[in-house]
CSV table of C-alpha atoms in Angstrom, one decimal:
chain,number,residue,atom,x,y,z
A,1023,UNK,CA,214.5,112.4,31.8
A,1024,UNK,CA,212.9,114.3,34.8
A,1025,UNK,CA,212.6,111.9,37.6
A,1026,UNK,CA,211.6,114.3,40.4
A,1027,UNK,CA,210.8,112.3,43.6
A,1028,UNK,CA,211.5,109.0,41.8
A,1029,UNK,CA,215.2,109.8,41.7
A,1030,UNK,CA,215.7,108.4,45.2
A,1031,UNK,CA,214.8,104.9,43.8
A,1032,UNK,CA,217.7,105.0,41.3
A,1033,UNK,CA,221.0,103.3,41.6
A,1034,UNK,CA,223.8,105.3,40.0
A,1035,UNK,CA,222.6,106.5,36.6
A,1036,UNK,CA,220.5,103.5,35.7
A,1037,UNK,CA,216.8,103.2,35.9
A,1038,UNK,CA,216.2,99.8,37.3
A,1039,UNK,CA,212.5,99.2,38.0
A,1040,UNK,CA,211.6,102.8,38.7
A,1041,UNK,CA,208.9,102.9,36.0
A,1042,UNK,CA,207.4,99.6,37.2
A,1043,UNK,CA,207.5,100.8,40.8
A,1044,UNK,CA,205.7,104.1,39.8
A,1045,UNK,CA,203.0,102.0,38.0
A,1046,UNK,CA,202.5,99.8,41.0
A,1047,UNK,CA,202.2,102.7,43.4
A,1048,UNK,CA,199.8,104.5,41.1
A,1049,UNK,CA,197.6,101.5,40.8
A,1050,UNK,CA,198.4,99.9,44.2
A,1051,UNK,CA,198.7,96.7,42.4
A,1052,UNK,CA,201.4,94.6,40.8
A,1053,UNK,CA,199.4,94.5,37.6
A,1054,UNK,CA,197.1,97.1,36.2
A,1055,UNK,CA,193.4,96.0,36.2
A,1056,UNK,CA,191.7,98.4,33.8
A,1057,UNK,CA,188.3,97.2,34.9
A,1058,UNK,CA,188.9,98.1,38.6
A,1059,UNK,CA,187.3,101.4,39.3
A,1060,UNK,CA,190.0,102.9,41.5
A,1061,UNK,CA,192.8,101.9,39.3
A,1062,UNK,CA,191.2,103.0,36.0
A,1063,UNK,CA,190.2,106.4,37.5
A,1064,UNK,CA,193.7,106.9,39.0
A,1065,UNK,CA,195.4,106.3,35.6
A,1066,UNK,CA,193.0,108.6,33.8
A,1067,UNK,CA,192.9,111.3,36.4
A,1068,UNK,CA,196.6,111.6,36.7
A,1069,UNK,CA,196.7,113.0,33.1
A,1070,UNK,CA,193.2,114.3,32.3
A,1071,UNK,CA,192.4,116.2,35.6
A,1072,UNK,CA,189.0,114.5,36.4
A,1073,UNK,CA,186.6,116.9,38.2
A,1074,UNK,CA,185.0,115.0,41.0
A,1075,UNK,CA,181.5,116.1,42.1
A,1076,UNK,CA,181.7,116.7,45.9
A,1077,UNK,CA,178.0,116.1,46.4
A,1078,UNK,CA,178.1,112.5,45.2
A,1079,UNK,CA,177.5,109.9,48.0
A,1080,UNK,CA,180.6,108.0,47.2
A,1081,UNK,CA,183.0,110.9,46.8
A,1082,UNK,CA,184.4,110.9,50.4
A,1083,UNK,CA,185.5,107.3,50.3
A,1084,UNK,CA,186.9,107.8,46.8
A,1085,UNK,CA,189.0,110.8,47.7
A,1086,UNK,CA,190.3,109.0,50.8
A,1087,UNK,CA,191.3,106.0,48.8
A,1088,UNK,CA,193.0,108.2,46.2
A,1089,UNK,CA,195.2,109.8,48.8
A,1090,UNK,CA,196.0,106.7,50.7
A,1091,UNK,CA,196.5,104.3,47.8
A,1092,UNK,CA,196.9,106.1,44.4
A,1093,UNK,CA,199.4,108.9,44.9
A,1094,UNK,CA,196.9,111.7,45.1
A,1095,UNK,CA,198.0,114.8,47.0
A,1096,UNK,CA,195.8,116.4,49.6
A,1097,UNK,CA,196.2,120.1,48.9
A,1098,UNK,CA,193.8,121.4,51.6
A,1099,UNK,CA,191.1,120.4,54.0
A,1100,UNK,CA,188.2,122.0,55.7
A,1101,UNK,CA,188.4,122.7,59.5
A,1102,UNK,CA,186.1,119.9,60.4
A,1103,UNK,CA,188.2,117.6,58.2
A,1104,UNK,CA,185.1,116.5,56.4
A,1105,UNK,CA,186.1,117.7,53.0
A,1106,UNK,CA,189.5,117.5,51.4
A,1107,UNK,CA,190.7,118.9,48.1
A,1108,UNK,CA,193.0,116.6,46.3
A,1109,UNK,CA,194.6,116.0,42.9
A,1110,UNK,CA,197.8,115.1,41.1
A,1111,UNK,CA,200.7,117.5,40.8
A,1112,UNK,CA,202.6,118.1,37.5
A,1113,UNK,CA,204.8,115.0,37.3
A,1114,UNK,CA,205.9,114.1,33.8
A,1115,UNK,CA,207.4,110.7,34.7
A,1116,UNK,CA,204.2,109.6,36.4
A,1117,UNK,CA,202.1,110.9,33.5
A,1118,UNK,CA,204.2,108.8,31.1
A,1119,UNK,CA,203.8,105.8,33.3
A,1120,UNK,CA,200.0,106.3,33.2
A,1121,UNK,CA,200.1,106.5,29.4
A,1122,UNK,CA,202.1,103.3,29.2
A,1123,UNK,CA,199.6,101.5,31.4
A,1124,UNK,CA,196.7,102.7,29.3
A,1125,UNK,CA,198.2,101.5,26.1
A,1126,UNK,CA,200.2,98.4,27.1
A,1127,UNK,CA,197.3,96.1,26.1
A,1128,UNK,CA,194.5,96.8,23.6
A,1129,UNK,CA,191.7,96.2,26.1
A,1130,UNK,CA,193.1,98.6,28.7
A,1131,UNK,CA,192.0,101.9,27.1
A,1132,UNK,CA,188.5,100.6,26.3
A,1133,UNK,CA,188.0,99.2,29.8
A,1134,UNK,CA,189.2,102.3,31.5
A,1135,UNK,CA,187.0,104.6,29.4
A,1136,UNK,CA,184.0,102.4,30.2
A,1137,UNK,CA,184.7,102.8,33.9
A,1138,UNK,CA,184.9,106.6,33.4
A,1139,UNK,CA,181.7,106.6,31.4
A,1140,UNK,CA,179.9,104.8,34.3
A,1141,UNK,CA,181.1,107.3,36.8
A,1142,UNK,CA,180.0,110.2,34.5
A,1143,UNK,CA,176.6,108.7,34.0
A,1144,UNK,CA,176.4,108.1,37.8
A,1145,UNK,CA,177.1,111.7,38.5
A,1146,UNK,CA,180.5,111.3,40.3
A,1147,UNK,CA,182.6,112.8,37.5
A,1148,UNK,CA,181.7,116.1,35.9
A,1149,UNK,CA,182.5,116.6,32.2
A,1150,UNK,CA,182.2,120.4,32.4
A,1151,UNK,CA,179.6,122.9,31.2
A,1152,UNK,CA,180.9,122.6,27.6
A,1153,UNK,CA,182.2,119.0,27.9
A,1154,UNK,CA,185.8,120.1,28.6
A,1155,UNK,CA,186.7,116.6,29.8
A,1156,UNK,CA,185.8,115.2,26.4
A,1157,UNK,CA,188.2,117.7,24.7
A,1158,UNK,CA,191.0,116.9,27.2
A,1159,UNK,CA,190.7,113.2,26.7
A,1160,UNK,CA,190.4,113.5,22.9
A,1161,UNK,CA,193.6,115.6,22.6
A,1162,UNK,CA,195.6,113.4,25.0
A,1163,UNK,CA,194.6,110.1,23.4
A,1164,UNK,CA,195.1,111.5,19.9
A,1165,UNK,CA,198.7,112.4,20.8
A,1166,UNK,CA,199.2,109.0,22.5
A,1167,UNK,CA,198.1,107.1,19.5
A,1168,UNK,CA,199.8,109.3,17.0
A,1169,UNK,CA,203.2,108.7,18.5
A,1170,UNK,CA,202.5,105.0,18.7
A,1171,UNK,CA,201.5,104.5,15.0
A,1172,UNK,CA,205.2,104.1,14.0
A,1173,UNK,CA,208.1,102.2,15.5
A,1174,UNK,CA,209.9,104.4,18.1
A,1175,UNK,CA,213.6,105.1,17.7
A,1176,UNK,CA,216.1,102.9,19.4
A,1177,UNK,CA,216.7,103.9,23.1
A,1178,UNK,CA,213.3,105.4,23.4
A,1179,UNK,CA,211.6,104.5,26.7
A,1180,UNK,CA,208.3,102.8,25.6
A,1181,UNK,CA,207.5,100.3,28.3
A,1182,UNK,CA,207.6,99.8,32.0
A,1183,UNK,CA,210.4,97.2,31.9
A,1184,UNK,CA,213.0,99.8,30.7
A,1185,UNK,CA,216.1,99.5,32.9
A,1186,UNK,CA,218.9,101.4,31.1
A,1187,UNK,CA,220.3,104.9,30.9
A,1188,UNK,CA,218.5,107.8,32.6
A,1189,UNK,CA,219.4,109.9,29.5
A,1190,UNK,CA,216.9,108.1,27.3
A,1191,UNK,CA,213.8,110.0,26.2
A,1192,UNK,CA,210.3,108.9,27.4
A,1193,UNK,CA,208.1,108.0,24.4
A,1194,UNK,CA,205.2,110.1,25.7
A,1195,UNK,CA,207.4,113.1,26.4
A,1196,UNK,CA,208.5,113.5,22.7
A,1197,UNK,CA,207.2,116.3,20.6
A,1198,UNK,CA,204.9,115.6,17.6
A,1199,UNK,CA,204.6,117.4,14.3
A,1200,UNK,CA,201.5,119.6,14.2
A,1201,UNK,CA,200.9,118.5,10.6
A,1202,UNK,CA,200.9,114.8,11.6
A,1203,UNK,CA,198.9,115.4,14.8
A,1204,UNK,CA,196.1,117.3,13.2
A,1205,UNK,CA,195.9,114.8,10.3
A,1206,UNK,CA,195.7,112.0,12.8
A,1207,UNK,CA,193.1,113.8,14.9
A,1208,UNK,CA,190.8,115.0,12.0
A,1209,UNK,CA,191.6,112.6,9.2
A,1210,UNK,CA,193.7,112.5,6.0
A,1211,UNK,CA,191.5,115.2,4.3
A,1212,UNK,CA,192.1,117.8,7.0
A,1213,UNK,CA,194.9,119.7,5.2
A,1214,UNK,CA,193.3,119.6,1.8
A,1215,UNK,CA,190.3,121.4,3.3
A,1216,UNK,CA,192.5,123.8,5.2
A,1217,UNK,CA,194.4,124.7,2.0
A,1218,UNK,CA,198.0,124.1,0.8
A,1219,UNK,CA,199.4,127.2,2.4
A,1220,UNK,CA,198.2,126.2,5.9
A,1221,UNK,CA,200.1,122.9,5.7
A,1222,UNK,CA,203.2,124.6,4.5
A,1223,UNK,CA,203.1,127.1,7.3
A,1224,UNK,CA,203.0,124.5,10.0
A,1225,UNK,CA,205.5,122.1,8.3
A,1226,UNK,CA,208.2,122.7,10.9
A,1227,UNK,CA,205.9,123.3,13.9
A,1228,UNK,CA,205.7,120.9,16.8
A,1229,UNK,CA,203.7,120.5,19.9
A,1230,UNK,CA,204.2,118.6,23.1
A,1231,UNK,CA,201.9,117.8,26.0
A,1232,UNK,CA,201.1,114.8,28.2
A,1233,UNK,CA,198.8,115.9,31.0
A,1234,UNK,CA,196.3,118.5,32.1
A,1235,UNK,CA,196.3,120.5,35.3
A,1236,UNK,CA,193.5,122.5,37.0
A,1237,UNK,CA,194.3,126.2,37.5
A,1238,UNK,CA,192.5,128.8,39.6
A,1239,UNK,CA,193.2,131.7,37.2
A,1240,UNK,CA,194.2,132.5,33.7
A,1241,UNK,CA,197.9,132.5,32.7
A,1242,UNK,CA,197.1,135.4,30.4
A,1243,UNK,CA,194.3,138.0,30.9
A,1244,UNK,CA,191.1,136.6,29.4
A,1245,UNK,CA,189.2,138.3,26.7
A,1246,UNK,CA,186.5,140.7,27.9
A,1247,UNK,CA,183.2,138.9,28.6
A,1248,UNK,CA,179.8,139.9,29.9
A,1249,UNK,CA,180.1,137.9,33.2
A,1250,UNK,CA,183.6,137.2,34.5
A,1251,UNK,CA,182.2,135.2,37.4
A,1252,UNK,CA,181.6,132.3,34.9
A,1253,UNK,CA,185.3,131.8,34.6
A,1254,UNK,CA,186.4,130.2,37.8
A,1255,UNK,CA,188.5,127.2,36.6
A,1256,UNK,CA,190.9,126.9,33.8
A,1257,UNK,CA,192.6,123.8,32.5
A,1258,UNK,CA,196.2,123.9,31.5
A,1259,UNK,CA,198.0,121.2,29.5
A,1260,UNK,CA,201.7,120.4,30.0
């Protein structure tokens, strides 16, 4: 288990309240209120890389609150200190905590997505030119729900109350079969439409991801396009 900065809160090799502490710092609350705007957006943004529209009238107070109360990192700031550019770094433990919060009660996911919808409709959150945010959320939630459809193995860290060995695997960090994932995402008839050979080809293939990160350039050279200026931001899953 990769603890990063949370390792300082450990005692010996036992995780005692570290996950719960991370959840409380992410939400700035003892309990997650999925209807509270700042908390819901913090939990969703930590994994799905929400793109905040800087021209929105509420954006300055939102960004300040995110840095002061919800573990956002301030990456840079304009000389007049009027605009700051913030976000979440790649932090698997915190991403797993965010996933646990989102799925610890049936109402949490619905409530949080409703908050996000209101902010999208209000113009504060941008879904992207081709609705990239929808794709990011769909893939993340499909993986979340796919690994939760069966009982996890013993010793798997599946809730915030875990307080045992640091060697245990986080539920949301585990890999998932491509066959099972695509069948869960697109339905039971997916592989019959794709053909028997396709399912056989991917029978031993696995994928693993739990959050998205914004990137300023492509990892690999992009395919030639008519206007490269359109490609200014790339999203990367990890």
